[in-house]
Coordinates of C-alpha atoms in Angstrom, one line a residue:
Chain A
X1 CA 0.0 0.0 0.0
X2 CA 2.7 2.5 1.0
X3 CA 4.8 1.3 -1.9
X4 CA 1.9 1.9 -4.3
X5 CA 1.6 5.5 -3.2
X6 CA 5.1 6.4 -2.1
X7 CA 7.0 4.9 -5.0
X8 CA 5.2 6.5 -7.9
X9 CA 5.2 9.9 -6.0
X10 CA 8.9 9.6 -5.5
X11 CA 9.5 8.7 -9.2
X12 CA 7.3 11.6 -10.4
X13 CA 9.1 13.9 -8.0
X14 CA 12.4 12.6 -9.3
X15 CA 11.4 13.2 -12.9
X16 CA 10.2 16.7 -12.1
X17 CA 13.6 17.3 -10.4
X18 CA 15.5 16.0 -13.4
X19 CA 13.4 18.2 -15.8
X20 CA 14.0 21.2 -13.5
X21 CA 17.8 20.5 -13.6
X22 CA 17.6 20.1 -17.4
X23 CA 15.8 23.5 -17.6
X24 CA 18.3 25.1 -15.3
X25 CA 21.2 23.9 -17.4
X26 CA 19.4 24.9 -20.6
X27 CA 18.9 28.4 -19.3
X28 CA 22.6 28.8 -18.8
X29 CA 23.6 27.1 -22.1
X30 CA 21.0 29.0 -24.2
X31 CA 21.4 32.3 -22.4
X32 CA 20.9 35.1 -24.9
X33 CA 23.1 38.1 -24.1
X34 CA 21.1 41.2 -24.4
X35 CA 22.9 44.5 -24.0
X36 CA 21.8 45.7 -20.6
X37 CA 22.1 49.3 -21.7
X38 CA 18.9 48.8 -23.8
X39 CA 16.9 48.2 -20.7
X40 CA 18.5 51.1 -18.8
X41 CA 17.8 53.5 -21.6
X42 CA 14.3 52.3 -21.9
X43 CA 13.9 53.2 -18.2
X44 CA 15.3 56.6 -18.8
X45 CA 12.9 57.3 -21.7
X46 CA 9.4 58.5 -20.8
X47 CA 7.7 55.4 -22.0
X48 CA 5.0 57.2 -23.8
X49 CA 5.6 55.3 -27.1
X50 CA 4.5 58.4 -29.0
X51 CA 6.7 57.6 -32.0
X52 CA 7.8 61.2 -32.2
X53 CA 11.4 60.0 -32.6
X54 CA 10.6 58.1 -35.7
X55 CA 10.9 54.6 -34.2
X56 CA 8.2 52.1 -33.4
X57 CA 8.3 53.0 -29.7
X58 CA 10.6 53.7 -26.8
X59 CA 12.2 50.2 -26.7
X60 CA 12.9 50.4 -30.4
X61 CA 14.5 53.8 -30.0
X62 CA 16.6 52.5 -27.1
X63 CA 17.8 49.5 -29.2
X64 CA 18.7 51.9 -32.0
X65 CA 20.7 54.2 -29.7
X66 CA 22.7 51.3 -28.4
X67 CA 23.2 50.0 -32.0
X68 CA 24.6 53.5 -32.8
X69 CA 21.9 54.1 -35.4
X70 CA 20.1 57.0 -33.7
X71 CA 21.2 60.2 -32.1
X72 CA 20.5 60.9 -28.5
X73 CA 18.4 64.0 -29.3
X74 CA 15.4 62.4 -30.9
X75 CA 13.2 62.2 -27.8
X76 CA 11.3 65.4 -27.5
X77 CA 9.1 64.2 -24.7
X78 CA 11.9 63.3 -22.3
X79 CA 13.7 66.5 -23.1
X80 CA 17.0 67.4 -21.4
X81 CA 16.5 65.2 -18.4
X82 CA 16.1 61.9 -20.4
X83 CA 18.9 62.9 -22.7
X84 CA 21.3 63.5 -19.9
X85 CA 20.4 60.1 -18.5
X86 CA 20.9 58.4 -21.8
X87 CA 24.2 60.2 -22.4
X88 CA 25.3 59.0 -19.0
X89 CA 24.4 55.4 -19.8
X90 CA 26.1 55.6 -23.2
X91 CA 29.1 57.5 -21.9
X92 CA 28.6 60.3 -24.4
X93 CA 28.2 64.0 -23.9
X94 CA 24.7 65.4 -24.0
X95 CA 23.8 67.8 -26.7
X96 CA 21.6 70.7 -25.9
X97 CA 18.1 70.7 -27.4
X98 CA 15.6 73.4 -26.8
X99 CA 12.2 72.2 -25.8
X100 CA 9.6 72.6 -28.6
X101 CA 5.9 72.9 -28.6
X102 CA 3.3 72.5 -31.3
X103 CA 2.0 75.8 -32.7
X104 CA -1.2 76.1 -34.7
X105 CA -0.6 78.6 -37.5
X106 CA -4.2 79.6 -37.9
X107 CA -6.5 81.9 -36.0
X108 CA -9.6 81.3 -38.3
X109 CA -12.1 80.2 -35.7
X110 CA -15.8 80.0 -36.3
X111 CA -16.2 83.7 -35.7
X112 CA -13.5 84.8 -38.1
X113 CA -13.5 82.3 -40.9
X114 CA -16.3 82.1 -43.6
X115 CA -17.4 78.7 -44.9
X116 CA -17.9 77.7 -48.5
X117 CA -20.6 75.1 -47.6
X118 CA -21.9 73.0 -44.8
X119 CA -20.0 69.8 -44.3
X120 CA -21.8 66.9 -42.7
X121 CA -19.4 64.1 -43.5
X122 CA -17.0 62.1 -41.4
X123 CA -15.5 64.2 -38.6
X124 CA -11.9 63.9 -39.8
X125 CA -9.8 66.6 -41.5
X126 CA -8.4 64.3 -44.2
X127 CA -11.9 63.2 -45.1
X128 CA -13.1 66.8 -45.1
X129 CA -10.2 67.8 -47.3
X130 CA -11.5 65.4 -50.0
X131 CA -14.7 67.2 -50.3
X132 CA -13.8 70.2 -52.5
X133 CA -10.8 70.9 -50.3
X134 CA -12.8 71.3 -47.2
X135 CA -15.6 73.6 -46.1
X136 CA -13.5 76.5 -45.0
X137 CA -13.2 79.4 -47.4
X138 CA -9.4 79.5 -46.7
X139 CA -7.4 76.9 -48.4
X140 CA -4.6 77.2 -45.8
X141 CA -6.2 77.2 -42.4
X142 CA -7.1 74.7 -39.7
X143 CA -10.2 72.6 -40.7
X144 CA -11.1 72.0 -37.1
X145 CA -12.2 68.3 -37.4
X146 CA -9.7 67.2 -34.8
X147 CA -7.5 64.7 -36.5
X148 CA -4.7 66.1 -34.4
X149 CA -6.8 65.8 -31.3
X150 CA -7.3 62.1 -32.0
X151 CA -3.6 61.3 -32.5
X152 CA -2.3 63.3 -29.5
X153 CA -1.1 60.9 -26.9
X154 CA -0.8 63.7 -24.3
X155 CA -4.3 65.2 -24.5
X156 CA -2.7 68.5 -25.3
X157 CA -4.9 69.6 -28.2
X158 CA -8.5 70.5 -28.2
X159 CA -10.8 72.0 -30.8
X160 CA -12.1 75.3 -29.5
X161 CA -14.5 77.4 -31.5
X162 CA -13.6 75.5 -34.7
X163 CA -9.8 75.5 -34.6
X164 CA -7.2 73.4 -32.9
X165 CA -5.8 74.9 -29.7
X166 CA -2.6 73.5 -28.1
X167 CA -2.3 73.5 -24.4
X168 CA 1.4 74.5 -23.9
X169 CA 1.5 72.9 -20.5
X170 CA 0.6 69.5 -21.8
X171 CA 2.3 69.6 -25.1
X172 CA 5.7 67.8 -25.2
X173 CA 6.6 68.6 -28.7
X174 CA 6.6 65.0 -30.1
X175 CA 5.4 66.2 -33.5
X176 CA 2.7 63.6 -34.1
X177 CA 0.1 66.2 -34.9
X178 CA 2.5 68.0 -37.2
X179 CA 2.9 64.9 -39.3
X180 CA -0.8 64.0 -39.4
X181 CA -2.4 67.4 -40.2
X182 CA -3.5 67.3 -43.8
X183 CA -3.2 71.1 -44.1
X184 CA 0.2 71.2 -42.5
X185 CA -1.0 74.0 -40.3
X186 CA 0.8 72.9 -37.1
X187 CA 4.5 73.4 -36.7
X188 CA 7.0 72.8 -33.9
X189 CA 8.6 76.0 -32.4
X190 CA 10.6 76.9 -29.4
X191 CA 8.9 78.3 -26.3
X192 CA 10.9 81.6 -26.1
X193 CA 8.0 84.1 -26.2
X194 CA 8.9 85.5 -29.6
X195 CA 6.4 86.7 -32.2
X196 CA 4.8 84.3 -34.6
X197 CA 1.9 84.5 -36.9
X198 CA -1.3 82.5 -36.7
X199 CA -1.9 82.5 -40.4
X200 CA -0.5 80.6 -43.4
X201 CA -2.5 82.2 -46.2
X202 CA -0.4 83.6 -49.0
X203 CA -3.5 84.9 -50.8
X204 CA -3.8 88.6 -51.7
X205 CA -5.0 90.8 -48.8
X206 CA -8.3 91.6 -50.4
X207 CA -9.2 88.0 -50.9
X208 CA -8.1 87.0 -47.4
X209 CA -10.4 89.7 -46.0
X210 CA -13.3 88.1 -47.8
X211 CA -12.9 84.7 -46.1
X212 CA -11.2 85.4 -42.8
X213 CA -11.3 88.2 -40.3
X214 CA -8.1 87.2 -38.6
X215 CA -6.0 86.3 -41.7
X216 CA -2.7 87.9 -42.6
X217 CA -3.3 90.6 -45.3
X218 CA 0.4 90.9 -46.1
X219 CA 0.0 94.7 -45.5
X220 CA 3.6 95.0 -44.2
X221 CA 2.7 97.2 -41.2
X222 CA 4.4 94.7 -38.8
X223 CA 7.6 94.8 -40.9
X224 CA 7.7 98.6 -41.1
X225 CA 7.2 98.9 -37.4
X226 CA 9.6 96.2 -36.2
X227 CA 12.5 97.9 -34.4
X228 CA 14.7 94.9 -35.0
X229 CA 13.9 94.3 -38.7
X230 CA 13.0 90.7 -38.0
X231 CA 9.9 90.5 -40.1
X232 CA 9.8 90.0 -43.9
X233 CA 6.5 89.9 -45.9
X234 CA 6.2 87.5 -48.8
X235 CA 2.5 86.8 -49.2
X236 CA 2.4 86.3 -45.4
X237 CA 4.6 87.8 -42.7
X238 CA 7.6 85.8 -41.8
X239 CA 9.6 86.1 -38.6
X240 CA 13.3 85.7 -38.1
X241 CA 13.6 84.4 -34.5
X242 CA 17.3 85.2 -34.4
X243 CA 16.5 88.9 -34.6
X244 CA 13.2 89.0 -32.8
X245 CA 13.5 90.1 -29.1
X246 CA 9.8 89.6 -28.3
X247 CA 9.1 93.3 -27.8
X248 CA 5.4 92.9 -29.0
X249 CA 5.3 95.9 -31.2
X250 CA 4.1 93.9 -34.2
X251 CA 1.3 92.2 -32.0
X252 CA 0.0 95.7 -31.2
X253 CA 0.2 97.1 -34.7
X254 CA -1.2 94.2 -36.7
X255 CA -4.6 95.3 -38.0
X256 CA -5.9 91.7 -38.3
X257 CA -4.6 90.8 -34.8
X258 CA -3.1 87.6 -36.1
X259 CA 0.4 87.9 -34.5
X260 CA 1.1 86.7 -31.0
X261 CA 4.0 86.1 -28.7
X262 CA 4.2 82.3 -28.4
Chain B
X1 CA -4.2 1.8 -39.5
X2 CA -2.2 3.5 -42.1
X3 CA -0.6 7.0 -41.7
X4 CA -2.8 8.7 -44.3
X5 CA -5.9 7.7 -42.6
X6 CA -4.6 9.0 -39.3
X7 CA -3.6 12.3 -41.0
X8 CA -7.0 12.8 -42.6
X9 CA -8.7 11.8 -39.5
X10 CA -6.8 14.3 -37.3
X11 CA -7.1 17.2 -39.7
X12 CA -10.7 17.0 -41.0
X13 CA -12.8 14.2 -39.6
X14 CA -11.9 14.5 -35.9
X15 CA -10.5 18.1 -36.0
X16 CA -9.2 18.9 -32.6
X17 CA -10.9 22.2 -32.2
X18 CA -14.1 21.8 -34.2
X19 CA -15.1 18.2 -33.6
X20 CA -13.3 17.3 -30.3
X21 CA -13.6 20.8 -28.8
X22 CA -10.0 20.8 -27.5
X23 CA -8.0 24.0 -27.4
X24 CA -11.0 26.3 -27.6
X25 CA -9.2 29.0 -25.5
X26 CA -6.5 29.8 -28.0
X27 CA -9.0 29.2 -30.8
X28 CA -11.0 32.2 -29.5
X29 CA -8.3 34.2 -27.9
X30 CA -5.7 34.4 -30.7
X31 CA -8.0 34.4 -33.8
X32 CA -8.5 38.1 -34.2
X33 CA -5.9 38.4 -37.0
X34 CA -4.8 35.9 -39.5
X35 CA -1.1 36.6 -38.9
X36 CA -1.2 35.8 -35.2
X37 CA -3.5 32.8 -35.9
X38 CA -0.8 31.3 -38.3
X39 CA 1.9 32.0 -35.6
X40 CA -0.2 30.2 -32.9
X41 CA -1.0 27.3 -35.3
X42 CA 2.7 26.8 -36.1
X43 CA 3.7 26.9 -32.4
X44 CA 1.0 24.4 -31.5
X45 CA 2.0 22.0 -34.4
X46 CA 5.6 22.2 -33.3
X47 CA 4.9 21.4 -29.7
X48 CA 2.3 18.7 -30.5
X49 CA 4.8 16.8 -32.7
X50 CA 7.5 16.9 -30.1
X51 CA 5.2 16.1 -27.2
X52 CA 3.8 13.1 -29.1
X53 CA 7.2 11.7 -29.6
X54 CA 8.5 12.1 -26.1
X55 CA 5.4 11.0 -24.3
X56 CA 5.2 7.9 -26.5
X57 CA 8.7 7.0 -25.3
X58 CA 7.9 7.6 -21.7
X59 CA 4.6 5.7 -22.0
X60 CA 6.1 2.7 -23.7
X61 CA 9.4 2.3 -21.7
X62 CA 8.5 3.7 -18.3
X63 CA 4.8 3.6 -17.5
X64 CA 3.7 0.4 -19.2
X65 CA 6.6 -1.8 -17.8
X66 CA 5.9 -0.5 -14.3
X67 CA 2.1 -0.7 -14.7
X68 CA 1.7 2.9 -13.7
X69 CA -0.6 3.7 -16.6
X70 CA -2.8 5.8 -14.2
X71 CA 0.0 8.3 -13.8
X72 CA -0.1 9.3 -17.5
X73 CA -2.1 12.6 -17.1
X74 CA 0.2 14.0 -14.4
X75 CA 3.4 12.9 -16.1
X76 CA 2.3 14.1 -19.5
X77 CA 1.5 17.6 -18.1
X78 CA 4.8 17.7 -16.5
X79 CA 6.6 16.7 -19.6
X80 CA 4.7 19.2 -21.9
X81 CA 5.3 22.0 -19.5
X82 CA 9.0 21.4 -19.3
X83 CA 9.3 20.7 -23.0
X84 CA 7.6 24.0 -23.9
X85 CA 10.0 25.9 -21.6
X86 CA 13.0 24.1 -23.1
X87 CA 11.9 24.7 -26.7
X88 CA 11.4 28.4 -25.9
X89 CA 15.0 28.8 -24.5
X90 CA 16.3 26.8 -27.4
X91 CA 14.6 28.8 -30.1
X92 CA 15.6 32.1 -28.5
X93 CA 19.2 31.1 -28.8
X94 CA 19.2 29.2 -32.1
X95 CA 16.6 30.9 -34.2
X96 CA 15.7 34.4 -32.9
X97 CA 13.6 35.0 -36.0
X98 CA 11.3 32.0 -35.3
X99 CA 11.2 32.9 -31.6
X100 CA 10.0 36.4 -32.2
X101 CA 7.5 35.0 -34.8
X102 CA 6.0 32.6 -32.3
X103 CA 6.4 35.2 -29.6
X104 CA 4.1 34.9 -26.6
X105 CA 2.2 31.9 -28.1
X106 CA 4.9 29.4 -27.1
X107 CA 4.4 29.8 -23.3
X108 CA 0.7 29.9 -23.8
X109 CA 0.8 26.3 -25.2
X110 CA 2.0 25.0 -21.8
X111 CA -1.5 24.8 -20.7
X112 CA -3.2 24.1 -24.0
X113 CA -5.5 21.1 -23.5
X114 CA -5.2 20.1 -27.1
X115 CA -1.6 19.2 -26.6
X116 CA -2.4 17.0 -23.6
X117 CA -5.3 15.6 -25.6
X118 CA -3.0 14.5 -28.4
X119 CA -0.7 12.6 -26.0
X120 CA -3.5 10.9 -24.2
X121 CA -5.3 10.0 -27.4
X122 CA -2.0 8.4 -28.7
X123 CA -1.9 6.0 -25.8
X124 CA -5.7 5.4 -25.9
X125 CA -5.6 4.5 -29.6
X126 CA -2.5 2.3 -29.1
X127 CA -0.4 4.0 -31.8
X128 CA 3.2 3.1 -32.4
X129 CA 6.0 5.7 -32.4
X130 CA 5.6 6.7 -36.0
X131 CA 1.8 6.8 -35.9
X132 CA 2.0 8.9 -32.7
X133 CA 4.3 11.5 -34.3
X134 CA 2.1 11.7 -37.4
X135 CA -1.0 12.0 -35.3
X136 CA 0.6 14.8 -33.3
X137 CA 1.8 16.7 -36.3
X138 CA -1.5 16.4 -38.3
X139 CA -3.5 17.3 -35.2
X140 CA -1.4 20.5 -35.1
X141 CA -2.1 21.0 -38.8
X142 CA -5.9 20.6 -38.1
X143 CA -5.7 23.1 -35.3
X144 CA -3.9 25.6 -37.6
X145 CA -6.4 25.1 -40.3
X146 CA -9.3 25.7 -37.9
X147 CA -7.8 28.8 -36.3
X148 CA -6.7 30.3 -39.6
X149 CA -10.2 29.8 -41.2
X150 CA -11.8 31.3 -38.1
X151 CA -9.4 34.2 -38.1
X152 CA -10.4 35.0 -41.7
X153 CA -14.1 34.9 -40.7
X154 CA -13.5 37.2 -37.7
X155 CA -11.5 39.7 -39.9
X156 CA -14.6 40.0 -42.1
X157 CA -16.9 40.2 -39.0
X158 CA -15.1 43.3 -38.0
X159 CA -16.6 45.3 -40.8
X160 CA -20.0 43.4 -40.9
X161 CA -23.1 45.2 -39.7
X162 CA -23.7 43.1 -36.6
X163 CA -26.6 43.9 -34.1
X164 CA -25.1 45.5 -31.0
X165 CA -26.0 42.7 -28.5
X166 CA -24.1 40.2 -30.7
X167 CA -21.0 42.2 -31.3
X168 CA -17.6 40.7 -30.2
X169 CA -17.6 37.4 -28.6
X170 CA -21.2 36.3 -29.1
X171 CA -21.0 36.5 -32.8
X172 CA -17.5 34.8 -32.6
X173 CA -19.0 31.9 -30.8
X174 CA -21.9 31.7 -33.2
X175 CA -19.5 31.7 -36.2
X176 CA -17.4 29.1 -34.5
X177 CA -20.4 26.8 -34.1
X178 CA -21.3 27.3 -37.7
X179 CA -17.8 26.3 -38.7
X180 CA -18.0 23.3 -36.5
X181 CA -21.2 22.3 -38.2
X182 CA -19.4 22.6 -41.6
X183 CA -16.7 20.3 -40.4
X184 CA -19.4 17.7 -39.5
X185 CA -19.6 17.2 -43.3
X186 CA -16.4 15.2 -43.1
X187 CA -17.8 12.7 -40.6
X188 CA -18.0 9.2 -42.1
X189 CA -15.1 10.0 -44.5
X190 CA -13.1 7.3 -42.6
X191 CA -14.3 4.6 -40.2

């Protein structure tokens, strides 16, 4: 009786022990050496997997850094802190990158911009673009169907009164919205409180006035008044941020009120 | 019983998923995309073949001589679990490409009742070594066939207008049962 229970139990236990030993040996023999720096870098990265660096995610970027295929500066989300940590792990010097934020180059909200027609289709900018170039009278401005909102991993963009508005506190500058916007109306810019224009329209001033109250008329008043000579007008006002000191003269003088310090 | 009969029996007539109802968990869990379904099917086929061979040897040369046939379930589970772990480590070293293709499905197979089912059926049917291996491999092929067919159906279901209460798993279960009924058409093909 005892034999009938004890013996099989012992043999089974023995087999299990042997199997365990085989697995233990196998785990040593078949050990795959992975570079431990990959794991360390992954921890230093924010783990948002936003894809702003151009890789499939934080771990793919970490592997690329270790393989020497990617620069340390690609992660906009982690900013300087993550970069310093990665540079430390890799034994390299950190390069300085200025933090960037998304900036919507359009002020044509529902009050300012005229519509060509009523659009009742899919609530997506790319889809709206397909219908005669979108319902907005302006061919350059934000369509306001929130494709950027849906791709933002950081909940930093919202549609307010018909145009995209970026929350500068939440935006990390990953650039996902810049790439998805079918109108290319969002850009990344530094957060140095210098003048920038919320309009991309290069149409003639008279035409702009017809479809948008806050569009750049290319009148040149800002350029004439700028004490630093930082503004040139070529269909639309352009700002040289090397020269601009953020005095705010152009913001005051602009008749369309489409310049702001961002 | 010749090998062709065993093969046809395991793939079509007594398909493990659709006729024997073994391995339903991965069949429903990993059948949302055809790619992953193929991966899972390959992993299952691989493990079933190996498990059939090893458990046959243990059955024939350990359990039968000692008259410990009643221990087969416990022993087979032990062997399959260890085997899967070993195969996983082995693949990671030798063939990282295959390892990443099979991915998370390998460890999942540890507790796949279809694998245990194959090994138990082998002893039940009194197959010899070659027959056991063929039965194991073709049972895996049958599993792959079923899960890939089902994944194809589910991919189409994604875009089909399905009433709200039936969306997701309910419609998947209904489709699975219809697929199983279709496979009943093979019954009687072999005795």
